Tab-separated table of C-alpha atoms and ligand atoms in Angstrom:
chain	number	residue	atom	x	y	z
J	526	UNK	CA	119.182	78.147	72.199
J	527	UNK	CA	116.389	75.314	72.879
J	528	UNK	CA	113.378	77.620	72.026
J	529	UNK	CA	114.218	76.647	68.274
J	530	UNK	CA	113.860	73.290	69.141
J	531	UNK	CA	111.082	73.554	71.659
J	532	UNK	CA	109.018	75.913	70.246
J	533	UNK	CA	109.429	76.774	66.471
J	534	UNK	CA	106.138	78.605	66.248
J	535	UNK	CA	107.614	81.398	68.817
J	536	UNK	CA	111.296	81.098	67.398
J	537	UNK	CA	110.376	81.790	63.988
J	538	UNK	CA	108.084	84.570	64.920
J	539	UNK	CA	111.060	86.582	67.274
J	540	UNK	CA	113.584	85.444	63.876
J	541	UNK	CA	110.896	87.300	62.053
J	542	UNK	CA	109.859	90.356	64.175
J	543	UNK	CA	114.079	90.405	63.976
J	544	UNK	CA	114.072	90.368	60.601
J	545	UNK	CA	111.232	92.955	59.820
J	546	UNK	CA	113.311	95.226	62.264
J	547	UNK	CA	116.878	94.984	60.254
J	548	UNK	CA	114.638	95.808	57.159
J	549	UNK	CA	112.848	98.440	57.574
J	550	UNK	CA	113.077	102.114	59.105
J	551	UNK	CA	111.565	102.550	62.650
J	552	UNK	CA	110.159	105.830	62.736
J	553	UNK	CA	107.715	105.535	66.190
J	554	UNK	CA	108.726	107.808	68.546
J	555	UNK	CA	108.150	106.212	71.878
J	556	UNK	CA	110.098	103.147	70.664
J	557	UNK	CA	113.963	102.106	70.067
J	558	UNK	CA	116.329	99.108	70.339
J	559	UNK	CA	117.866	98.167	73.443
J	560	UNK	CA	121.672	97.233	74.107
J	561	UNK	CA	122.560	93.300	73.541
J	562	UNK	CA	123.495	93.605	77.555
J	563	UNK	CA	119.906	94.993	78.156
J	564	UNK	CA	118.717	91.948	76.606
J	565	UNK	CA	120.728	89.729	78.892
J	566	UNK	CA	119.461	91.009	81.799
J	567	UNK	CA	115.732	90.479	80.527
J	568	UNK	CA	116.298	87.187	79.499
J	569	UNK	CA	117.822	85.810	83.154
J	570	UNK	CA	117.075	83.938	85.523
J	571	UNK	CA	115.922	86.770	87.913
J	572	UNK	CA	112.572	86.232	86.224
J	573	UNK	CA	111.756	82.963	88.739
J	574	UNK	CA	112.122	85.356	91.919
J	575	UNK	CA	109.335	86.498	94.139
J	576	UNK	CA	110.197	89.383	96.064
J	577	UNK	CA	107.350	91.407	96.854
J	578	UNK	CA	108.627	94.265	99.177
J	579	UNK	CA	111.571	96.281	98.781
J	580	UNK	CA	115.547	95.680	99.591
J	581	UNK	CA	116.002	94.328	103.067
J	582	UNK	CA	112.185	94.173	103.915
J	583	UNK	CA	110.871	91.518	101.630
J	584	UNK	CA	108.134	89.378	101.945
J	585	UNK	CA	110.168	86.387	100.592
J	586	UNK	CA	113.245	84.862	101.745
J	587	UNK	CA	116.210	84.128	99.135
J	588	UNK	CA	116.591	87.794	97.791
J	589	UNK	CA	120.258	88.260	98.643
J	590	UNK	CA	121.046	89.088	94.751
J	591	UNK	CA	118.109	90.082	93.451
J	592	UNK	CA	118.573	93.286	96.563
J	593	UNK	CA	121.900	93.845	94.750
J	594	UNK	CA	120.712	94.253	91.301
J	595	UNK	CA	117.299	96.470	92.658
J	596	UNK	CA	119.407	99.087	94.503
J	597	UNK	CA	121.724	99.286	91.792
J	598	UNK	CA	118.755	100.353	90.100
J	599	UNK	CA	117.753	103.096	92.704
J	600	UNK	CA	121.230	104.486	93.280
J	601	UNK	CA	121.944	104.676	89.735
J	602	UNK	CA	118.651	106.032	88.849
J	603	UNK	CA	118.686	108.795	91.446
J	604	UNK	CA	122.912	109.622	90.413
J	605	UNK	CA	121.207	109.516	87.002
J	606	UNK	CA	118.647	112.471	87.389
J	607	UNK	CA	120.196	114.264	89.706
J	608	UNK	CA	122.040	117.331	88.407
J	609	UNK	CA	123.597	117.866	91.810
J	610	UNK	CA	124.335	115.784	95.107
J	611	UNK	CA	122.084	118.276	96.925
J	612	UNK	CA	118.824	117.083	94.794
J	613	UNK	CA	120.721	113.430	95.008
J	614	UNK	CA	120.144	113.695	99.056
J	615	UNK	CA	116.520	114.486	98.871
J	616	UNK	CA	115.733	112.383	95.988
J	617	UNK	CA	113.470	108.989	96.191
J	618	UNK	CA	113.515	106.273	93.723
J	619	UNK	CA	110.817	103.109	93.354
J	620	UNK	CA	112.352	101.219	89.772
J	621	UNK	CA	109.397	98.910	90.376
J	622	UNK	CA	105.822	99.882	88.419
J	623	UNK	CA	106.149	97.366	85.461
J	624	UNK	CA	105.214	100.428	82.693
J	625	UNK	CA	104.447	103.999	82.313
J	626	UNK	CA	100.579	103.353	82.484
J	627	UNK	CA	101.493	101.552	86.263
J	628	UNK	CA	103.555	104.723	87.336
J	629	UNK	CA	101.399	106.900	86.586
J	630	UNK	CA	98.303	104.573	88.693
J	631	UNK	CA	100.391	104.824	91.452
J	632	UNK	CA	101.346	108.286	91.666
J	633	UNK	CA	97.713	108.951	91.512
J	634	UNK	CA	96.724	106.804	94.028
J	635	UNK	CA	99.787	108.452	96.077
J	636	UNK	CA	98.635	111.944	95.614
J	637	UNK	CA	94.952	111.766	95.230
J	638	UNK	CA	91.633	110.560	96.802
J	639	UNK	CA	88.987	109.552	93.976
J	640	UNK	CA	87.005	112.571	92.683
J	641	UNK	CA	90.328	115.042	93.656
J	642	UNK	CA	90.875	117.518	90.643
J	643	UNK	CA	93.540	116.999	88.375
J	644	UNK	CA	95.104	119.574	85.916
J	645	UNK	CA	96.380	117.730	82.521
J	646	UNK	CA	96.991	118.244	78.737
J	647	UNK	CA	94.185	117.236	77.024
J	648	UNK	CA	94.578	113.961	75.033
J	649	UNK	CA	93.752	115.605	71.668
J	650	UNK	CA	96.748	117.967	71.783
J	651	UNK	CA	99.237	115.408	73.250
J	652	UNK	CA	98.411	113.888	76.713
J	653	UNK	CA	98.427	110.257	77.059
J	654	UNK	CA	95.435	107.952	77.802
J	655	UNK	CA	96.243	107.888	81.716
J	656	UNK	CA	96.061	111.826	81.746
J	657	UNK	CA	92.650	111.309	82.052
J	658	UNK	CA	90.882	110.317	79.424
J	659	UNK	CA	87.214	109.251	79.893
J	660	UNK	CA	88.102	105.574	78.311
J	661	UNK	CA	91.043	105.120	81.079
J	662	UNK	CA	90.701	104.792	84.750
J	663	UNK	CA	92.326	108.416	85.628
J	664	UNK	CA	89.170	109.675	83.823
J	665	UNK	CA	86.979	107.282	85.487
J	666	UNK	CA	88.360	107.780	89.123
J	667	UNK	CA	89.159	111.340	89.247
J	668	UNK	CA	88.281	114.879	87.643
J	669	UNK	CA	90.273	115.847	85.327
J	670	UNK	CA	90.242	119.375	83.682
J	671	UNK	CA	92.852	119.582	81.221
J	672	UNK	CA	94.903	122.207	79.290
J	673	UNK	CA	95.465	122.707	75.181
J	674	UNK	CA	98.678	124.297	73.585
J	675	UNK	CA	97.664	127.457	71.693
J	676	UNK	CA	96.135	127.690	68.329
J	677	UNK	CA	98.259	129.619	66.895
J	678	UNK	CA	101.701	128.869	68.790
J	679	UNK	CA	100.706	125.179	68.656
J	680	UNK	CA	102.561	125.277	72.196
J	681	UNK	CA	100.979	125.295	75.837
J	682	UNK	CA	99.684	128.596	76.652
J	683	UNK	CA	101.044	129.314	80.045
J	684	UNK	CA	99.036	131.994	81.024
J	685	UNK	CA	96.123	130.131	80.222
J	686	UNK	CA	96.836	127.166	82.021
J	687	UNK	CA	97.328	129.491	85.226
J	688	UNK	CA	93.860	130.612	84.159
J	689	UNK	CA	92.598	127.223	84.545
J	690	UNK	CA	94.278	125.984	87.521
J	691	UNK	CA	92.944	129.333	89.784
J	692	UNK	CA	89.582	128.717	88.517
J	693	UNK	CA	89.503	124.786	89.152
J	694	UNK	CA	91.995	124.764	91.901
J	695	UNK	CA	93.380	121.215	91.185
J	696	UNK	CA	95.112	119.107	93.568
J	697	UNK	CA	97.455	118.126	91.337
J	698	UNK	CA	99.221	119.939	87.905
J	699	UNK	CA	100.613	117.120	85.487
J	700	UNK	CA	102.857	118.135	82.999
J	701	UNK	CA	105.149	115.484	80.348
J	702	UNK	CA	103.353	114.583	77.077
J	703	UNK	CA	102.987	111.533	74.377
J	704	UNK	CA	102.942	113.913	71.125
J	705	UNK	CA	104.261	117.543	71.900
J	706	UNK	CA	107.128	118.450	70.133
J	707	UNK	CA	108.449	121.373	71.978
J	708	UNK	CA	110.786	121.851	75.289
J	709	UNK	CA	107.903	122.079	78.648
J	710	UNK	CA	108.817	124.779	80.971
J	711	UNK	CA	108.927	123.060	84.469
J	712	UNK	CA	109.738	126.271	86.309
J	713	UNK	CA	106.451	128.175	84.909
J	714	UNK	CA	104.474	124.756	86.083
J	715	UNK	CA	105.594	124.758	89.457
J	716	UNK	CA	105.082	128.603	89.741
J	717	UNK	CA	101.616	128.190	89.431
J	718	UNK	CA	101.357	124.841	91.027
J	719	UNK	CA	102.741	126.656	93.981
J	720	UNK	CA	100.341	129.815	93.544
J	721	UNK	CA	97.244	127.312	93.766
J	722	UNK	CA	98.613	124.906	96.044
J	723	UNK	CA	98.976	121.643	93.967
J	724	UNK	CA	101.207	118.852	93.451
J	725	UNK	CA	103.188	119.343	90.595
J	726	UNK	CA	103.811	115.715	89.163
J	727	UNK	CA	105.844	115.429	85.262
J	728	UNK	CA	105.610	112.718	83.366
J	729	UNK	CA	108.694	112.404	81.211
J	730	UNK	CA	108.089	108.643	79.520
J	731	UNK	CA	108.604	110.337	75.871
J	732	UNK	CA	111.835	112.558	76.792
J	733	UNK	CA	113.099	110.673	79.972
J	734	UNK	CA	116.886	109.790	77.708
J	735	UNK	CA	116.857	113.726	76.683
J	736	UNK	CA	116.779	114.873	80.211
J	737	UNK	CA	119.464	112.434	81.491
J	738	UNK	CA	121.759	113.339	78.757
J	739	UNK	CA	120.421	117.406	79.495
J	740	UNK	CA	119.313	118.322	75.921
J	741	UNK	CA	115.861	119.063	77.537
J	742	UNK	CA	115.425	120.735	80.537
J	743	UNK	CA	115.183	119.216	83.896
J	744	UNK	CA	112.359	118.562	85.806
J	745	UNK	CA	113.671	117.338	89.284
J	746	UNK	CA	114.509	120.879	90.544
J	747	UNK	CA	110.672	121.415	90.325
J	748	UNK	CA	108.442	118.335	90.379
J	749	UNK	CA	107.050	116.777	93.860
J	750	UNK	CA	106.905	113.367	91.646
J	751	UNK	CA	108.458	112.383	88.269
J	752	UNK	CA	106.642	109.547	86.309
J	753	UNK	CA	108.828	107.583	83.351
J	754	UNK	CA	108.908	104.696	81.151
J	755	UNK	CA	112.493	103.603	80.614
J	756	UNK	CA	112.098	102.078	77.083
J	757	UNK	CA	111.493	105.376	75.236
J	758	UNK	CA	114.309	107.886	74.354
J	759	UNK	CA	116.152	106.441	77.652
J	760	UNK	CA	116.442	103.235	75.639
J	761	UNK	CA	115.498	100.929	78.202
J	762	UNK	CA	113.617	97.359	79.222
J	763	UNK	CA	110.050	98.200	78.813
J	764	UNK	CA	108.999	99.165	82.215
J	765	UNK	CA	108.875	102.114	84.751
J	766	UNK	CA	109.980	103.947	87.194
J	767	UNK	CA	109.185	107.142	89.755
J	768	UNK	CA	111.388	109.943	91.034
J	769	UNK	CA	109.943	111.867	94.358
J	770	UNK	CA	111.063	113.962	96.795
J	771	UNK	CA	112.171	111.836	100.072
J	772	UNK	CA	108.910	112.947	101.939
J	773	UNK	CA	106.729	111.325	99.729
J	774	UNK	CA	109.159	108.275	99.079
J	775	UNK	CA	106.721	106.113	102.028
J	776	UNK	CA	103.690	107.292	100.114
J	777	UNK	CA	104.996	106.484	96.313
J	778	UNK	CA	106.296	102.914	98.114
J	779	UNK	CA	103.020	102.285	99.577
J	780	UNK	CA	100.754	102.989	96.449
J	781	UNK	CA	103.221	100.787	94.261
J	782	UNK	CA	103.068	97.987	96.288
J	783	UNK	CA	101.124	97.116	98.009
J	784	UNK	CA	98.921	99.353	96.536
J	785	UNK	CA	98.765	98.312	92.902
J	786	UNK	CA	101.480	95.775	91.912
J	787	UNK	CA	102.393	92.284	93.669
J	788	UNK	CA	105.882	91.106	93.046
J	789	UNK	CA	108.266	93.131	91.496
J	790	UNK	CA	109.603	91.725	87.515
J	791	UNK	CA	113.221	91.683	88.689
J	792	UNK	CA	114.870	90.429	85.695
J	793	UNK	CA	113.193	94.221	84.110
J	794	UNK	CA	114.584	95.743	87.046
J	795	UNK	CA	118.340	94.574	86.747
J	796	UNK	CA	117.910	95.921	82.777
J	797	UNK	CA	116.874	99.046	84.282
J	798	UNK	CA	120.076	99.115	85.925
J	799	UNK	CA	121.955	98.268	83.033
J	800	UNK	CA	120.068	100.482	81.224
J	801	UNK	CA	121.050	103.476	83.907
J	802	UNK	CA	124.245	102.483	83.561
J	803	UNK	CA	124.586	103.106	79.511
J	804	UNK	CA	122.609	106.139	80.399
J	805	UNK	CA	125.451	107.541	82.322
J	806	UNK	CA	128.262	107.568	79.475
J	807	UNK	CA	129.525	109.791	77.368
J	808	UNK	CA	128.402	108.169	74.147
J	809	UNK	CA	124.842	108.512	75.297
J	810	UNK	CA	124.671	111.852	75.931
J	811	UNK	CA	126.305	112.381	72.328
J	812	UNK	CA	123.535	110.004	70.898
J	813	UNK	CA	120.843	112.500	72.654
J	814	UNK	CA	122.320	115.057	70.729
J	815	UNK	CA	122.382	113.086	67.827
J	816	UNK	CA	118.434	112.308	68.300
J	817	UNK	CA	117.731	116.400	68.665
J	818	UNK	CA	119.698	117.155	65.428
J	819	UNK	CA	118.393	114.458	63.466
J	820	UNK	CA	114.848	115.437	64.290
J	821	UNK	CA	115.540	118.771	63.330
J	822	UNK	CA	117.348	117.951	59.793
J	823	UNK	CA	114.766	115.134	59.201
J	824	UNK	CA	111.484	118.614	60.222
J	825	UNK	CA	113.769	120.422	57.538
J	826	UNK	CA	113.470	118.012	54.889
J	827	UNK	CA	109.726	117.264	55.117
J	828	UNK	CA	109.132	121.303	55.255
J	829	UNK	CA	111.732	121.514	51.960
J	830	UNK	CA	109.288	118.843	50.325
J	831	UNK	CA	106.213	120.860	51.244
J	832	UNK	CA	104.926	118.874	54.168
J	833	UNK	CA	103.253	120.341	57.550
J	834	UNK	CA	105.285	120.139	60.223
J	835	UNK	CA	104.790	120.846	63.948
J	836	UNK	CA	107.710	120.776	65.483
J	837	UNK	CA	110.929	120.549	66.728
J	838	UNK	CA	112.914	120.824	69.659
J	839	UNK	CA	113.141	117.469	70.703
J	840	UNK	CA	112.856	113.419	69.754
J	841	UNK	CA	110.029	113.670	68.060
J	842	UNK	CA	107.673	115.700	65.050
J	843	UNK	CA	104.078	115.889	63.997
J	844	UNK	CA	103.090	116.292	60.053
J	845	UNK	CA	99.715	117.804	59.103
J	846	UNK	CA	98.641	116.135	56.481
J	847	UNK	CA	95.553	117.708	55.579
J	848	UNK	CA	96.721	119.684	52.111
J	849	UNK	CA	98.318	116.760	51.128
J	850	UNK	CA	94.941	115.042	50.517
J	851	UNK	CA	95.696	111.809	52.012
J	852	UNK	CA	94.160	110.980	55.970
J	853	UNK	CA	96.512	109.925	58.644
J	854	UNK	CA	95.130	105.979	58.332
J	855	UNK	CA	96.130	105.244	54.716
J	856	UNK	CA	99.591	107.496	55.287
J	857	UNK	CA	100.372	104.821	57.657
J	858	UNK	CA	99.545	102.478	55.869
J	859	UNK	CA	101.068	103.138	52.824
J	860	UNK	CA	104.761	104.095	54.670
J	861	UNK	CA	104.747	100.502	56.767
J	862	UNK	CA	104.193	99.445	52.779
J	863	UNK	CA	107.851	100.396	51.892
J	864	UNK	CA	109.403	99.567	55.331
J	865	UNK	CA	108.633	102.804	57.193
J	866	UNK	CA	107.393	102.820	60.435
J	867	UNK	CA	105.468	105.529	62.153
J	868	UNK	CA	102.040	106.036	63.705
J	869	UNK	CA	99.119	107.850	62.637
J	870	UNK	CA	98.364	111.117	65.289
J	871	UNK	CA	95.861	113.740	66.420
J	872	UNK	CA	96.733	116.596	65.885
J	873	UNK	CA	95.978	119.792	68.052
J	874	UNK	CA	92.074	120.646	67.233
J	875	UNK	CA	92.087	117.524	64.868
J	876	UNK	CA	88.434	117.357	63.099
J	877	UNK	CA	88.737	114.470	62.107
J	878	UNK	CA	88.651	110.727	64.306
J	879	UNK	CA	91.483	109.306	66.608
J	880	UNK	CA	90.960	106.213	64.072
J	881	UNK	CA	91.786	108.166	60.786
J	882	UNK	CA	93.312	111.692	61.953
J	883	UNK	CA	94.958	114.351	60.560
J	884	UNK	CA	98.429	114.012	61.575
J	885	UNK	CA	101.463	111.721	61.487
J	886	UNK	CA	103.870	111.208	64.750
J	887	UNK	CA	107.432	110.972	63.811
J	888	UNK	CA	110.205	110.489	66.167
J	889	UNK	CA	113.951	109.629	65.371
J	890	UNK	CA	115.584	107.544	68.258
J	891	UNK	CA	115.274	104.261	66.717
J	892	UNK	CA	117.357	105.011	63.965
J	893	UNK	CA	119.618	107.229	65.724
J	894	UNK	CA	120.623	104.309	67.686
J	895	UNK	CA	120.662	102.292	64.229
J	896	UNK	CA	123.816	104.721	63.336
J	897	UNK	CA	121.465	107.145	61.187
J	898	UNK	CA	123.124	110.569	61.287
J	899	UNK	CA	121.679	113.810	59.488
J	900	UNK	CA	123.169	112.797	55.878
J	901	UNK	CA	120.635	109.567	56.137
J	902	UNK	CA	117.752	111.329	57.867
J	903	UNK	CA	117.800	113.686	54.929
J	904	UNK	CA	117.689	110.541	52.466
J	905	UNK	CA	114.761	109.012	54.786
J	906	UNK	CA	112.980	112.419	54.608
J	907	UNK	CA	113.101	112.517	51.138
J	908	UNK	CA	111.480	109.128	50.818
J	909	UNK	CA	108.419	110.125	53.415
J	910	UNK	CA	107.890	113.084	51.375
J	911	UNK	CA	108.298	110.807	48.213
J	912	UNK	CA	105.686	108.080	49.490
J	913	UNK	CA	103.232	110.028	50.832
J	914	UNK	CA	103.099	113.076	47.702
J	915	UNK	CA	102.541	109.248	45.351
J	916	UNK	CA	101.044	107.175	47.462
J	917	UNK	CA	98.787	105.947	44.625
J	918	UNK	CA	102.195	105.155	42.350
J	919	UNK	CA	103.130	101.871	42.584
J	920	UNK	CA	106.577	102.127	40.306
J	921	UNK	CA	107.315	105.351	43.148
J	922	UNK	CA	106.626	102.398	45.862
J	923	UNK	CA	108.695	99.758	44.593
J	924	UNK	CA	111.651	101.974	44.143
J	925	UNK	CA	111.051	103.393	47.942
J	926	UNK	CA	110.839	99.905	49.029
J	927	UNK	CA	114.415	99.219	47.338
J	928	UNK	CA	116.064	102.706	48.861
J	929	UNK	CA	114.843	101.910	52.330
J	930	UNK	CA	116.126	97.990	51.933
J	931	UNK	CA	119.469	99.974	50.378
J	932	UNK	CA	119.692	102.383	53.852
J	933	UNK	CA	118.795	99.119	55.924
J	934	UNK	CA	121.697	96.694	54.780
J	935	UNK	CA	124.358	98.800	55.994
J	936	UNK	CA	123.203	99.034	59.782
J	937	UNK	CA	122.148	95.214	61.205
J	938	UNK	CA	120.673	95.108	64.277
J	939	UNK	CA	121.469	92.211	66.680
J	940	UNK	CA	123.963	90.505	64.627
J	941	UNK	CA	125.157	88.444	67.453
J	942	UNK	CA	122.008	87.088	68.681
J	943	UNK	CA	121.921	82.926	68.418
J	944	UNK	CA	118.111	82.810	67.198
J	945	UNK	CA	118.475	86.116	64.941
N	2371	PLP	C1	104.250	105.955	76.810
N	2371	PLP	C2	103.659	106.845	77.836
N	2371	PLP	C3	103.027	106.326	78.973
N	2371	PLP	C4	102.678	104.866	79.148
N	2371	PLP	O1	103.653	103.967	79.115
N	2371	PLP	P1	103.304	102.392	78.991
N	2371	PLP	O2	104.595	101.754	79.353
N	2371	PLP	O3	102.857	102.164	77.592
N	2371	PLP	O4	102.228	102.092	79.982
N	2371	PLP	C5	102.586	107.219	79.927
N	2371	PLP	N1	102.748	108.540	79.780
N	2371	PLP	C6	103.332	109.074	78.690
N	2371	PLP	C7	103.476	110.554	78.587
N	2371	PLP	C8	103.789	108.242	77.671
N	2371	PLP	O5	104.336	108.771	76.577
């Protein structure tokens, strides 16, 4: 490893980023730790390659290998997400938009002229940024009308959001969320996507590694175009990918490049295939589980303690803070204090601001991939429940800070890794 040698500033920050990482208790539910043979692939050679284009009809000559690692990555992510060889046949995948916020651009610009409506979740009850919020450039370059889950449910409403879409006849019905905690019913979506004649389009960045291993239902039988991320619960390279039906596969192409993107990152790309590849065995599909139950136990524990929680049938739960007295800014704050990691939230008709809200996201693939299994997630919830009820104690603190540093030592991350 020359980087320690070259560049000590950058080595020592990646031994320290490492280090923070084996020590405390990552809790954010869009992120987890990728395989040691993920990381190979990242840090390769493939990185020096142009190859703007797509197998067989680049723009650049010398792509001989870098072809064999990218259609690994499309045949594996199409066997992947495709319950059955019939959807396999009429299934189209690009494994090229470099992250979630890139797949999504191009789907749009795919599916849409600017100014088309679009039918979303609202950002406030769990959409993501490029759903169309007014600060992004889906709210800047199209219409967006969006859907809320139910007041008192706390889940989408799916007669209202029928009520919606035949009032604003969209062009296009997104469904696939950043902060809802509850299984989305694809079928019902594409019901009334049909009944209005829309695109139905799911983004599936947060629960992409729950589908593939089927703990969450499926949303190729029903979607014209599936948007992911492949670093969340799928426990990938950060970057992207998109899933269509073969008769939009020239259109998706065409909007990714040359649309939006130049060349293609192909070292990401051959992790995405390695990534597919751990996606497809059996001790994935257990750890899936694993993620579900653990969520669950770890929902239990807070509600035994006498927190809020929304939530949960999947990766990932929301906690209301609001009769605990303390905002969603200094909870934060006060967890990353002893080690644990998880961001502050909105939660579903929040009053107070995105900057200091309500709620707390939780999510639990990290440390299922860390080894934690329901015994520990019922230690970890005690401590969250512990932190936040005496956040103000610093003897409570110190001996939170020990417990998580205790639960830490026995699972090391990345012990083979020459810099670590
Ligand atoms: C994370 C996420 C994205 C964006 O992914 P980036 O890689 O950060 O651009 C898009 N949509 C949803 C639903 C997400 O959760």
């Amino acid at each position: 490893m020359h980087l320690l040698k070259f560049d000590p500033q950058i080595a020592k920050a990646i031994q320290n980023e490492i280090k923070r990482s084996n020590s405390g208790l990552e809790m954010i539910a869009s992120e987890n730790y990728v395989s040691e043979a993920v990381l190979e692939a990242l840090g390769s050679p493939l990185t020096n390659k142009y190859a703007e284009g797509y197998p067989s009809r680049r723009y650049y000559g010398g792509n001989e290998f870098v072809d064999v690692c990218e259609n690994l990555a499309i045949e594996r992510a199409k066997k992947l997400f495709s319950a059955t060889s019939i959807i396999r046949r009429g299934l189209h995948a690009n494994v090229q938009p470099h992250a979630g916020a890139q797949a999504n651009t191009a789907a749009y610009f795919a599916l849409l002229n600017p100014g088309d409506k679009v039918l979303a979740m609202s950002l406030a009850h769990g959409g993501h940024l490029t759903h169309g919020s007014p600060v992004n450039f889906s709210g800047q370059l199209y219409d967006f009308v969006h859907y809320g889950v139910s007041k008192k449910t706390m889940k989408i409403d799916m007669d209202e959001v029928r009520r919606i879409a035949l009032a604003e006849k969209p062009r296009l019905i997104v469904a696939g969320y950043t902060a809802y905690p509850w299984k989305i019913d694809f079928a019902a979506f594409k019901k009334i996507a049909d009944e209005v004649g829309a695109y139905f389009m799911v983004d599936m960045a947060h629960i992409a590694g729950l589908v593939a291993a089927g703990v969450h239902p499926d949303p190729m039988p029903f979607a014209d175009v599936v948007t992911s991320t492949t670093h969340k619960t799928l426990r990938g390279p950060r970057g992207a990918m998109i899933l269509c039906k073969k008769n939009l596969a020239e259109k998706i192409d065409k909007a990714v490049f040359p649309g939006i993107q130049g060349g293609p990152m192909e070292h990401c790309i051959a992790a995405k295939a390695v990534c597919f590849k751990e996606a497809m065995s059996a001790s994935f599909v257990k750890y899936q589980k694993l993620v579900v139950k653990n969520a669950k136990k770890l929902a239990e524990t807070l509600v035994l303690g006498g927190l809020e929680v929304i939530g949960t049938e999947n990766h990932l739960l929301l906690v209301d803070l609001t009769k605990l007295g303390i905002s969603g800014k200094p909870a934060e704050k006060v967890l990353e204090s002893v080690g644990i990691y998880v961001n502050k939230n909105m939660l579903p008709f929040d009053t107070r601001s995105p900057f200091d809200p309500s709620g707390l996201r939780i999510g639990t693939p990290a440390l299922t991939t860390r080894g934690f299994k329901e015994k520990e997630m019922e230690i970890v919830g005690n401590l969250i429940v512990k932190v936040l009820k005496n956040s103000r104690d610093e003897k409570t603190l110190k001996s939170a800070k020990k417990e998580v540093e205790k639960l830490t030592k026995t699972y090391s991350l990345y012990p083979k890794l020459e810099y670590a």
